[in-house]
CSV table of N, CA and C in Angstrom, one decimal:
chain,number,residue,atom,x,y,z
G,1,MET,N,-67.2,-34.3,32.2
G,1,MET,CA,-65.8,-33.1,30.9
G,1,MET,C,-66.6,-33.1,29.9
G,2,GLN,N,-66.3,-31.9,30.2
G,2,GLN,CA,-66.5,-30.6,29.2
G,2,GLN,C,-66.2,-30.4,28.0
G,3,ASN,N,-64.7,-31.1,27.8
G,3,ASN,CA,-64.4,-30.9,26.1
G,3,ASN,C,-63.8,-32.4,26.2
G,4,PRO,N,-64.9,-33.6,25.6
G,4,PRO,CA,-64.6,-35.1,25.4
G,4,PRO,C,-63.6,-35.1,24.2
G,5,LEU,N,-63.4,-34.8,23.3
G,5,LEU,CA,-62.5,-34.4,21.9
G,5,LEU,C,-61.1,-33.9,22.8
G,6,LEU,N,-61.0,-33.1,23.8
G,6,LEU,CA,-59.0,-32.9,23.9
G,6,LEU,C,-58.8,-33.2,24.6
G,7,PHE,N,-59.8,-34.1,26.1
G,7,PHE,CA,-59.5,-34.6,26.3
G,7,PHE,C,-58.4,-36.0,25.2
G,8,ILE,N,-59.5,-37.0,24.9
G,8,ILE,CA,-59.1,-37.8,24.0
G,8,ILE,C,-58.2,-37.4,23.2
G,9,ILE,N,-57.7,-35.9,22.4
G,9,ILE,CA,-56.3,-35.7,21.7
G,9,ILE,C,-55.7,-36.3,22.6
G,10,LEU,N,-55.6,-35.0,24.0
G,10,LEU,CA,-54.1,-35.1,24.7
G,10,LEU,C,-54.2,-36.7,25.8
G,11,LEU,N,-54.8,-37.3,25.3
G,11,LEU,CA,-54.8,-38.9,25.9
G,11,LEU,C,-53.5,-39.2,25.1
G,12,ILE,N,-54.2,-38.6,23.9
G,12,ILE,CA,-53.6,-40.1,22.8
G,12,ILE,C,-52.1,-39.0,23.0
G,13,VAL,N,-52.0,-38.0,22.7
G,13,VAL,CA,-50.8,-37.3,22.3
G,13,VAL,C,-49.4,-37.8,24.1
G,14,LYS,N,-50.5,-37.9,24.9
G,14,LYS,CA,-49.2,-38.1,25.8
G,14,LYS,C,-48.9,-40.0,25.7
G,15,CYS,N,-49.8,-40.6,25.4
G,15,CYS,CA,-49.4,-42.4,25.3
G,15,CYS,C,-48.7,-42.1,23.5
G,16,ASN,N,-48.5,-41.2,22.9
G,16,ASN,CA,-47.3,-41.2,21.7
G,16,ASN,C,-46.2,-41.3,21.9
G,17,ALA,N,-44.9,-41.7,22.6
G,17,ALA,CA,-43.7,-41.3,23.2
G,17,ALA,C,-43.0,-41.0,21.8
G,18,GLU,N,-43.0,-41.7,19.7
G,18,GLU,CA,-42.1,-41.8,19.8
G,18,GLU,C,-42.3,-40.3,18.6
G,19,PHE,N,-42.2,-39.0,19.1
G,19,PHE,CA,-42.3,-38.2,18.4
G,19,PHE,C,-41.6,-38.2,17.1
G,20,GLN,N,-41.7,-37.3,16.1
G,20,GLN,CA,-39.9,-36.8,15.7
G,20,GLN,C,-40.3,-35.3,15.3
G,21,PHE,N,-38.8,-35.0,15.3
G,21,PHE,CA,-38.9,-33.6,14.8
G,21,PHE,C,-38.4,-32.9,13.7
G,22,LYS,N,-37.9,-32.3,13.0
G,22,LYS,CA,-37.4,-31.0,12.0
G,22,LYS,C,-38.2,-30.1,11.9
G,23,CYS,N,-36.8,-29.6,12.3
G,23,CYS,CA,-37.0,-27.8,12.9
G,23,CYS,C,-35.8,-26.9,12.5
G,24,TRP,N,-36.0,-26.1,12.1
G,24,TRP,CA,-35.5,-24.9,11.7
G,24,TRP,C,-35.8,-24.0,12.3
G,25,ALA,N,-34.7,-22.8,11.8
G,25,ALA,CA,-34.6,-21.8,12.7
G,25,ALA,C,-33.6,-20.1,11.8
G,26,GLU,N,-34.0,-19.1,11.7
G,26,GLU,CA,-32.8,-18.6,10.4
G,26,GLU,C,-33.9,-16.6,10.7
G,27,SER,N,-32.8,-16.4,10.6
G,27,SER,CA,-32.8,-14.8,10.3
G,27,SER,C,-33.9,-14.2,9.4
G,28,CYS,N,-35.1,-13.3,9.2
G,28,CYS,CA,-35.5,-12.4,8.8
G,28,CYS,C,-35.0,-10.6,8.4
G,29,THR,N,-34.0,-10.3,9.4
G,29,THR,CA,-33.3,-9.6,9.5
G,29,THR,C,-33.4,-8.8,8.3
G,30,LYS,N,-33.4,-7.5,8.5
G,30,LYS,CA,-34.1,-6.6,7.2
G,30,LYS,C,-32.3,-6.3,7.3
G,31,PRO,N,-31.2,-5.8,5.7
G,31,PRO,CA,-30.0,-5.6,5.8
G,31,PRO,C,-29.6,-4.0,6.4
G,32,ASN,N,-31.3,-2.8,6.2
G,32,ASN,CA,-30.2,-1.4,7.5
G,32,ASN,C,-30.8,-1.9,9.4
G,33,SER,N,-31.1,-3.3,9.7
G,33,SER,CA,-31.9,-3.0,11.1
G,33,SER,C,-30.8,-2.9,12.0
G,34,LEU,N,-31.0,-2.6,13.4
G,34,LEU,CA,-29.7,-2.8,14.5
G,34,LEU,C,-29.0,-4.2,14.4
G,35,MET,N,-29.5,-4.7,14.4
G,35,MET,CA,-28.2,-5.7,14.5
G,35,MET,C,-27.7,-7.1,13.8
G,36,GLN,N,-26.5,-6.8,13.0
G,36,GLN,CA,-25.8,-7.2,12.0
G,36,GLN,C,-25.1,-8.0,12.2
G,37,ASN,N,-24.9,-9.5,11.5
G,37,ASN,CA,-23.5,-10.0,11.4
G,37,ASN,C,-25.2,-11.8,12.0
G,38,VAL,N,-26.3,-11.8,12.7
G,38,VAL,CA,-26.6,-12.4,12.7
G,38,VAL,C,-26.7,-14.4,12.2
G,39,LYS,N,-26.5,-15.3,13.4
G,39,LYS,CA,-26.9,-15.7,14.0
G,39,LYS,C,-27.5,-17.1,15.0
G,40,VAL,N,-28.3,-17.7,14.0
G,40,VAL,CA,-29.9,-18.5,15.2
G,40,VAL,C,-29.5,-19.9,14.8
G,41,ASN,N,-29.0,-20.7,16.3
G,41,ASN,CA,-30.1,-22.0,16.4
G,41,ASN,C,-30.4,-22.8,17.5
G,42,PHE,N,-29.9,-24.1,17.3
G,42,PHE,CA,-30.6,-24.4,17.8
G,42,PHE,C,-30.2,-26.3,18.5
G,43,TYR,N,-29.8,-26.1,19.4
G,43,TYR,CA,-28.6,-27.8,19.7
G,43,TYR,C,-29.9,-28.7,20.1
G,44,PRO,N,-30.0,-29.9,21.0
G,44,PRO,CA,-29.7,-30.5,19.8
G,44,PRO,C,-30.3,-30.8,18.5
G,45,ASN,N,-30.8,-31.4,17.2
G,45,ASN,CA,-31.2,-30.7,16.3
G,45,ASN,C,-31.2,-31.5,15.3
G,46,PRO,N,-32.5,-32.1,15.2
G,46,PRO,CA,-32.9,-32.3,15.4
G,46,PRO,C,-34.0,-32.2,17.5
G,47,PRO,N,-34.3,-32.3,18.0
G,47,PRO,CA,-35.2,-31.7,19.7
G,47,PRO,C,-34.2,-33.5,19.9
G,48,VAL,N,-34.6,-33.6,20.8
G,48,VAL,CA,-34.6,-34.8,21.3
G,48,VAL,C,-35.8,-35.2,22.1
G,49,GLU,N,-37.2,-35.7,23.3
G,49,GLU,CA,-38.0,-35.5,23.6
G,49,GLU,C,-37.5,-35.9,24.8
G,50,GLY,N,-37.7,-35.3,26.2
G,50,GLY,CA,-37.4,-35.4,27.1
G,50,GLY,C,-35.6,-35.0,28.0
G,51,GLN,N,-35.2,-34.2,27.0
G,51,GLN,CA,-34.2,-33.9,27.1
G,51,GLN,C,-34.1,-32.6,27.0
G,52,LYS,N,-32.8,-31.3,26.8
G,52,LYS,CA,-32.9,-30.2,27.2
G,52,LYS,C,-32.6,-29.8,24.7
G,53,ILE,N,-33.4,-28.1,24.6
G,53,ILE,CA,-33.2,-27.9,23.7
G,53,ILE,C,-32.2,-26.6,24.2
G,54,THR,N,-31.7,-26.1,23.9
G,54,THR,CA,-31.5,-24.4,23.9
G,54,THR,C,-31.3,-24.0,22.2
G,55,GLY,N,-31.9,-22.6,22.3
G,55,GLY,CA,-31.9,-21.7,21.6
G,55,GLY,C,-30.7,-20.3,22.0
G,56,GLU,N,-29.6,-20.2,20.9
G,56,GLU,CA,-29.4,-19.4,20.9
G,56,GLU,C,-28.8,-18.4,19.7
G,57,LEU,N,-28.5,-17.2,19.9
G,57,LEU,CA,-28.9,-16.4,19.3
G,57,LEU,C,-27.7,-15.5,18.9
G,58,ASP,N,-26.9,-15.5,17.7
G,58,ASP,CA,-25.6,-13.6,18.3
G,58,ASP,C,-26.1,-12.7,17.6
G,59,GLY,N,-25.3,-12.3,17.7
G,59,GLY,CA,-25.4,-11.0,16.3
G,59,GLY,C,-24.2,-9.7,16.8
G,60,THR,N,-24.0,-8.5,16.4
G,60,THR,CA,-23.4,-7.1,16.8
G,60,THR,C,-25.2,-6.3,16.7
G,61,ILE,N,-25.0,-6.1,17.6
G,61,ILE,CA,-26.1,-4.0,18.4
G,61,ILE,C,-25.3,-3.3,17.3
G,62,MET,N,-25.8,-3.4,16.8
G,62,MET,CA,-24.9,-1.2,16.7
G,62,MET,C,-25.4,-0.2,17.3
G,63,GLU,N,-26.6,-0.4,17.8
G,63,GLU,CA,-26.7,1.8,19.0
G,63,GLU,C,-27.4,0.7,20.0
G,64,LYS,N,-27.4,2.2,21.2
G,64,LYS,CA,-27.1,0.5,22.4
G,64,LYS,C,-29.2,1.2,22.3
G,65,VAL,N,-29.4,-0.1,23.4
G,65,VAL,CA,-31.5,-0.5,23.2
G,65,VAL,C,-32.1,0.1,24.6
G,66,THR,N,-32.9,-0.3,24.3
G,66,THR,CA,-32.8,1.1,26.2
G,66,THR,C,-33.9,0.5,26.4
G,67,SER,N,-34.8,0.2,25.4
G,67,SER,CA,-36.3,-0.2,26.0
G,67,SER,C,-37.1,-0.7,24.3
G,68,GLY,N,-37.8,-1.3,24.0
G,68,GLY,CA,-38.6,-2.1,23.3
G,68,GLY,C,-39.5,-2.7,23.7
G,69,ARG,N,-40.1,-3.6,22.5
G,69,ARG,CA,-41.0,-4.9,22.8
G,69,ARG,C,-41.2,-5.4,21.4
G,70,VAL,N,-41.3,-6.9,21.6
G,70,VAL,CA,-41.2,-8.2,20.9
G,70,VAL,C,-42.6,-8.4,20.8
G,71,PHE,N,-42.9,-9.1,18.7
G,71,PHE,CA,-43.5,-9.0,18.2
G,71,PHE,C,-43.3,-10.6,18.0
G,72,VAL,N,-44.3,-11.5,18.3
G,72,VAL,CA,-44.9,-13.0,17.8
G,72,VAL,C,-45.8,-12.5,17.5
G,73,LYS,N,-45.6,-13.9,16.4
G,73,LYS,CA,-47.2,-14.6,15.3
G,73,LYS,C,-46.2,-16.0,15.3
G,74,ALA,N,-47.4,-16.8,15.5
G,74,ALA,CA,-46.7,-18.2,15.3
G,74,ALA,C,-47.6,-18.9,15.5
G,75,PHE,N,-48.1,-20.2,14.3
G,75,PHE,CA,-48.9,-20.7,12.8
G,75,PHE,C,-49.0,-22.3,13.7
G,76,PHE,N,-50.2,-22.4,14.4
G,76,PHE,CA,-50.3,-24.5,14.5
G,76,PHE,C,-51.5,-25.0,13.0
G,77,LYS,N,-51.1,-26.1,12.3
G,77,LYS,CA,-52.2,-26.5,11.4
G,77,LYS,C,-53.1,-25.2,10.9
G,78,ASN,N,-53.5,-25.4,11.0
G,78,ASN,CA,-55.2,-24.4,10.7
G,78,ASN,C,-55.7,-22.9,10.9
G,79,PHE,N,-55.1,-23.9,12.0
G,79,PHE,CA,-56.0,-22.4,13.6
G,79,PHE,C,-55.3,-20.8,13.5
G,80,PRO,N,-55.6,-20.2,14.2
G,80,PRO,CA,-56.1,-18.6,13.6
G,80,PRO,C,-54.5,-18.5,14.5
G,81,PRO,N,-53.4,-17.4,14.1
G,81,PRO,CA,-52.1,-17.5,14.4
G,81,PRO,C,-52.6,-16.6,15.5
G,82,LEU,N,-51.9,-17.0,16.4
G,82,LEU,CA,-51.0,-16.4,17.8
G,82,LEU,C,-50.2,-15.4,17.6
G,83,LYS,N,-50.7,-14.2,18.5
G,83,LYS,CA,-50.0,-12.7,18.0
G,83,LYS,C,-50.3,-12.7,19.0
G,84,GLU,N,-48.7,-12.0,19.8
G,84,GLU,CA,-48.3,-11.0,21.2
G,84,GLU,C,-46.9,-10.9,21.5
G,85,THR,N,-47.2,-9.4,21.8
G,85,THR,CA,-47.0,-7.8,22.2
G,85,THR,C,-46.1,-8.5,23.5
G,86,TYR,N,-44.8,-8.7,23.9
G,86,TYR,CA,-43.2,-8.0,24.5
G,86,TYR,C,-43.1,-7.6,25.2
G,87,ASP,N,-42.8,-7.2,26.5
G,87,ASP,CA,-41.9,-6.3,26.9
G,87,ASP,C,-40.1,-6.6,26.6
G,88,PHE,N,-39.6,-6.3,25.8
G,88,PHE,CA,-37.9,-7.0,25.6
G,88,PHE,C,-37.6,-6.3,27.1
G,89,CYS,N,-37.0,-5.7,27.4
G,89,CYS,CA,-36.2,-5.3,28.3
G,89,CYS,C,-36.6,-6.4,29.4
G,90,TYR,N,-38.2,-7.2,29.7
G,90,TYR,CA,-38.8,-8.1,30.6
G,90,TYR,C,-38.4,-9.4,30.2
G,91,LEU,N,-38.3,-9.4,29.2
G,91,LEU,CA,-38.4,-10.5,28.4
G,91,LEU,C,-36.5,-11.0,28.7
G,92,LEU,N,-36.2,-10.3,28.5
G,92,LEU,CA,-34.2,-10.2,28.1
G,92,LEU,C,-33.8,-10.3,29.3
G,93,SER,N,-34.7,-9.2,31.1
G,93,SER,CA,-33.5,-9.8,32.4
G,93,SER,C,-35.0,-11.4,32.6
G,94,TYR,N,-35.4,-11.8,32.4
G,94,TYR,CA,-36.4,-13.2,32.2
G,94,TYR,C,-35.7,-14.3,31.4
G,95,LEU,N,-35.3,-14.7,30.3
G,95,LEU,CA,-34.9,-14.8,29.7
G,95,LEU,C,-33.1,-15.7,29.7
G,96,ASP,N,-32.6,-14.2,29.8
G,96,ASP,CA,-30.6,-14.7,29.9
G,96,ASP,C,-29.9,-14.0,30.8
G,97,LYS,N,-31.3,-13.7,31.5
G,97,LYS,CA,-30.5,-12.8,33.3
G,97,LYS,C,-29.8,-11.7,33.1
G,98,MET,N,-30.3,-10.6,32.0
G,98,MET,CA,-29.2,-9.7,31.3
G,98,MET,C,-30.0,-8.3,31.4
G,99,GLN,N,-30.3,-7.2,31.3
G,99,GLN,CA,-30.8,-6.2,31.8
G,99,GLN,C,-30.4,-5.0,30.2
G,100,CYS,N,-31.7,-4.0,30.1
G,100,CYS,CA,-31.8,-2.8,29.3
G,100,CYS,C,-31.0,-1.9,29.9
G,101,PRO,N,-30.2,-0.7,30.6
G,101,PRO,CA,-29.9,-1.3,28.6
G,101,PRO,C,-28.9,-2.1,28.3
G,102,LEU,N,-29.0,-2.1,27.1
G,102,LEU,CA,-28.4,-2.9,26.3
G,102,LEU,C,-27.2,-2.4,25.2
G,103,PRO,N,-26.0,-2.4,25.9
G,103,PRO,CA,-25.2,-1.6,25.2
G,103,PRO,C,-25.0,-2.0,23.8
G,104,ALA,N,-24.3,-1.6,22.7
G,104,ALA,CA,-24.7,-1.3,21.6
G,104,ALA,C,-22.8,-2.8,21.5
G,105,GLY,N,-23.0,-3.6,20.3
G,105,GLY,CA,-21.3,-4.4,20.5
G,105,GLY,C,-22.0,-5.9,19.9
G,106,ASP,N,-20.9,-6.7,20.3
G,106,ASP,CA,-21.3,-7.6,20.4
G,106,ASP,C,-21.7,-8.6,21.2
G,107,VAL,N,-23.3,-9.9,21.0
G,107,VAL,CA,-24.1,-10.2,22.3
G,107,VAL,C,-24.7,-12.0,21.3
G,108,HIS,N,-24.9,-12.3,23.2
G,108,HIS,CA,-24.8,-14.1,23.0
G,108,HIS,C,-26.1,-14.2,23.5
G,109,PHE,N,-27.0,-14.5,23.3
G,109,PHE,CA,-28.5,-15.4,24.0
G,109,PHE,C,-28.6,-16.6,23.5
G,110,ASN,N,-29.2,-16.9,25.3
G,110,ASN,CA,-28.9,-18.6,24.6
G,110,ASN,C,-30.1,-18.4,25.4
G,111,TYR,N,-31.8,-19.5,25.1
G,111,TYR,CA,-32.2,-20.2,26.1
G,111,TYR,C,-32.2,-21.8,25.9
G,112,SER,N,-32.6,-21.9,27.3
G,112,SER,CA,-32.5,-23.6,27.4
G,112,SER,C,-33.2,-24.1,28.4
G,113,THR,N,-35.0,-25.2,27.9
G,113,THR,CA,-35.5,-25.4,27.9
G,113,THR,C,-35.7,-27.3,28.6
G,114,PHE,N,-36.4,-27.8,28.8
G,114,PHE,CA,-36.9,-29.5,28.7
G,114,PHE,C,-37.6,-29.5,27.5
G,115,LEU,N,-37.9,-30.6,26.7
G,115,LEU,CA,-38.7,-30.7,25.4
G,115,LEU,C,-39.6,-32.4,26.3
G,116,LYS,N,-41.1,-31.8,26.1
G,116,LYS,CA,-42.2,-33.0,26.8
G,116,LYS,C,-43.2,-32.6,26.3
G,117,THR,N,-43.6,-33.2,25.5
G,117,THR,CA,-44.1,-34.2,24.0
G,117,THR,C,-45.9,-34.5,24.3
G,118,SER,N,-45.7,-34.3,25.7
G,118,SER,CA,-46.8,-34.7,26.6
G,118,SER,C,-47.6,-33.5,26.5
G,119,SER,N,-46.9,-32.4,26.5
G,119,SER,CA,-47.4,-30.7,26.3
G,119,SER,C,-47.7,-30.7,24.4
G,120,ILE,N,-47.3,-31.5,24.2
G,120,ILE,CA,-47.4,-31.0,22.2
G,120,ILE,C,-48.2,-31.8,21.3
G,121,LEU,N,-48.6,-31.1,20.4
G,121,LEU,CA,-49.6,-31.8,19.5
G,121,LEU,C,-48.4,-31.9,18.8
G,122,PRO,N,-48.9,-33.4,17.1
G,122,PRO,CA,-48.5,-33.2,16.4
G,122,PRO,C,-48.5,-32.4,14.8
G,123,GLY,N,-47.5,-31.8,14.4
G,123,GLY,CA,-48.6,-31.1,13.4
G,123,GLY,C,-47.3,-30.0,13.1
G,124,ASN,N,-47.5,-29.5,11.7
G,124,ASN,CA,-46.2,-28.0,11.4
G,124,ASN,C,-46.6,-26.4,12.3
G,125,TYR,N,-45.7,-26.1,12.9
G,125,TYR,CA,-45.5,-25.2,14.3
G,125,TYR,C,-44.8,-24.9,13.4
G,126,SER,N,-44.9,-23.0,13.0
G,126,SER,CA,-44.5,-22.0,12.2
G,126,SER,C,-44.7,-20.9,13.0
G,127,GLY,N,-43.3,-19.8,12.7
G,127,GLY,CA,-43.5,-18.4,13.7
G,127,GLY,C,-42.5,-17.6,13.7
G,128,THR,N,-42.9,-15.9,13.0
G,128,THR,CA,-41.8,-14.5,13.5
G,128,THR,C,-42.1,-14.6,15.2
G,129,ALA,N,-40.4,-13.6,15.3
G,129,ALA,CA,-39.8,-13.3,16.2
G,129,ALA,C,-39.1,-11.5,15.9
G,130,THR,N,-40.0,-10.5,16.1
G,130,THR,CA,-39.2,-9.6,15.7
G,130,THR,C,-39.0,-8.5,16.4
G,131,ILE,N,-38.2,-7.9,17.0
G,131,ILE,CA,-37.6,-7.2,18.6
G,131,ILE,C,-37.2,-6.2,17.5
G,132,THR,N,-38.1,-4.6,18.4
G,132,THR,CA,-37.6,-3.7,17.8
G,132,THR,C,-37.7,-2.6,19.1
G,133,ASN,N,-36.4,-1.2,18.8
G,133,ASN,CA,-36.1,-0.6,20.2
G,133,ASN,C,-37.0,0.1,20.2
G,134,GLN,N,-36.2,1.3,21.5
G,134,GLN,CA,-37.4,2.5,21.1
G,134,GLN,C,-37.8,3.2,20.5
G,135,MET,N,-37.1,3.3,19.7
G,135,MET,CA,-37.7,3.9,18.6
G,135,MET,C,-39.4,3.6,17.8
G,136,ASN,N,-39.5,2.2,18.2
G,136,ASN,CA,-39.6,1.1,16.8
G,136,ASN,C,-39.0,1.2,15.9
G,137,ASP,N,-37.6,0.9,16.0
G,137,ASP,CA,-36.7,0.5,14.4
G,137,ASP,C,-36.8,-1.7,14.9
G,138,GLU,N,-36.1,-2.2,14.4
G,138,GLU,CA,-36.2,-2.9,13.8
G,138,GLU,C,-34.7,-3.7,14.3
G,139,VAL,N,-34.4,-4.6,15.4
G,139,VAL,CA,-33.4,-5.3,16.7
G,139,VAL,C,-33.0,-5.7,15.1
G,140,VAL,N,-33.8,-7.2,15.7
G,140,VAL,CA,-33.4,-8.0,14.9
G,140,VAL,C,-34.9,-9.6,14.1
G,141,CYS,N,-35.0,-9.7,12.9
G,141,CYS,CA,-36.0,-10.0,13.0
G,141,CYS,C,-36.1,-12.1,13.3
G,142,LEU,N,-36.4,-13.1,13.0
G,142,LEU,CA,-35.8,-14.4,13.5
G,142,LEU,C,-37.1,-15.6,12.9
G,143,LYS,N,-37.5,-16.2,12.1
G,143,LYS,CA,-38.3,-17.2,11.9
G,143,LYS,C,-37.6,-18.4,11.8
G,144,GLY,N,-38.6,-19.5,12.2
G,144,GLY,CA,-38.4,-20.9,12.4
G,144,GLY,C,-39.6,-22.3,12.5
G,145,GLY,N,-39.5,-23.0,12.6
G,145,GLY,CA,-40.8,-23.7,13.3
G,145,GLY,C,-40.1,-25.7,12.9
G,146,CYS,N,-41.1,-25.7,13.1
G,146,CYS,CA,-41.4,-28.1,13.4
G,146,CYS,C,-42.0,-28.6,12.5
G,147,GLU,N,-41.7,-29.9,12.3
G,147,GLU,CA,-42.9,-30.0,11.9
G,147,GLU,C,-42.5,-31.7,13.5
G,148,ILE,N,-43.9,-31.6,13.2
G,148,ILE,CA,-43.8,-32.7,14.9
G,148,ILE,C,-44.1,-33.8,14.1
G,149,THR,N,-43.4,-35.2,14.3
G,149,THR,CA,-44.6,-36.3,13.4
G,149,THR,C,-44.8,-37.3,14.8
G,150,GLY,N,-46.0,-37.9,14.5
G,150,GLY,CA,-45.7,-39.2,15.9
G,150,GLY,C,-46.6,-39.6,15.8
């Protein structure tokens, strides 16, 4: 085995089914962003291991979005931050079965997944996601995190 420490950590995590979650999510959208009246939520809160967790985003898009990017920065304990950039239209079609262009007006996004603690390490998780449009203008910014103990 190449990394016995990793194996031990994963074994401990897999055997410990008594995780507790304290999670939060909110908008960090600037006042002049292209999405207004932003509401972000997930349920159930706190999440329950082995059950589905759903995240929702509601708001009003002021201008049509034909393309864009999603900038994600995630933090876990003292590890270097994970920084990734994704194509907005690809994620939109994959996550919510919607397509670009996204017309101006009220929008509702949701995404659900099952929570499996066998792949989660206890600790503090946090991050931000910023969506920009084809002109690199901010559409919306979201931030959130979870404290996972077990």
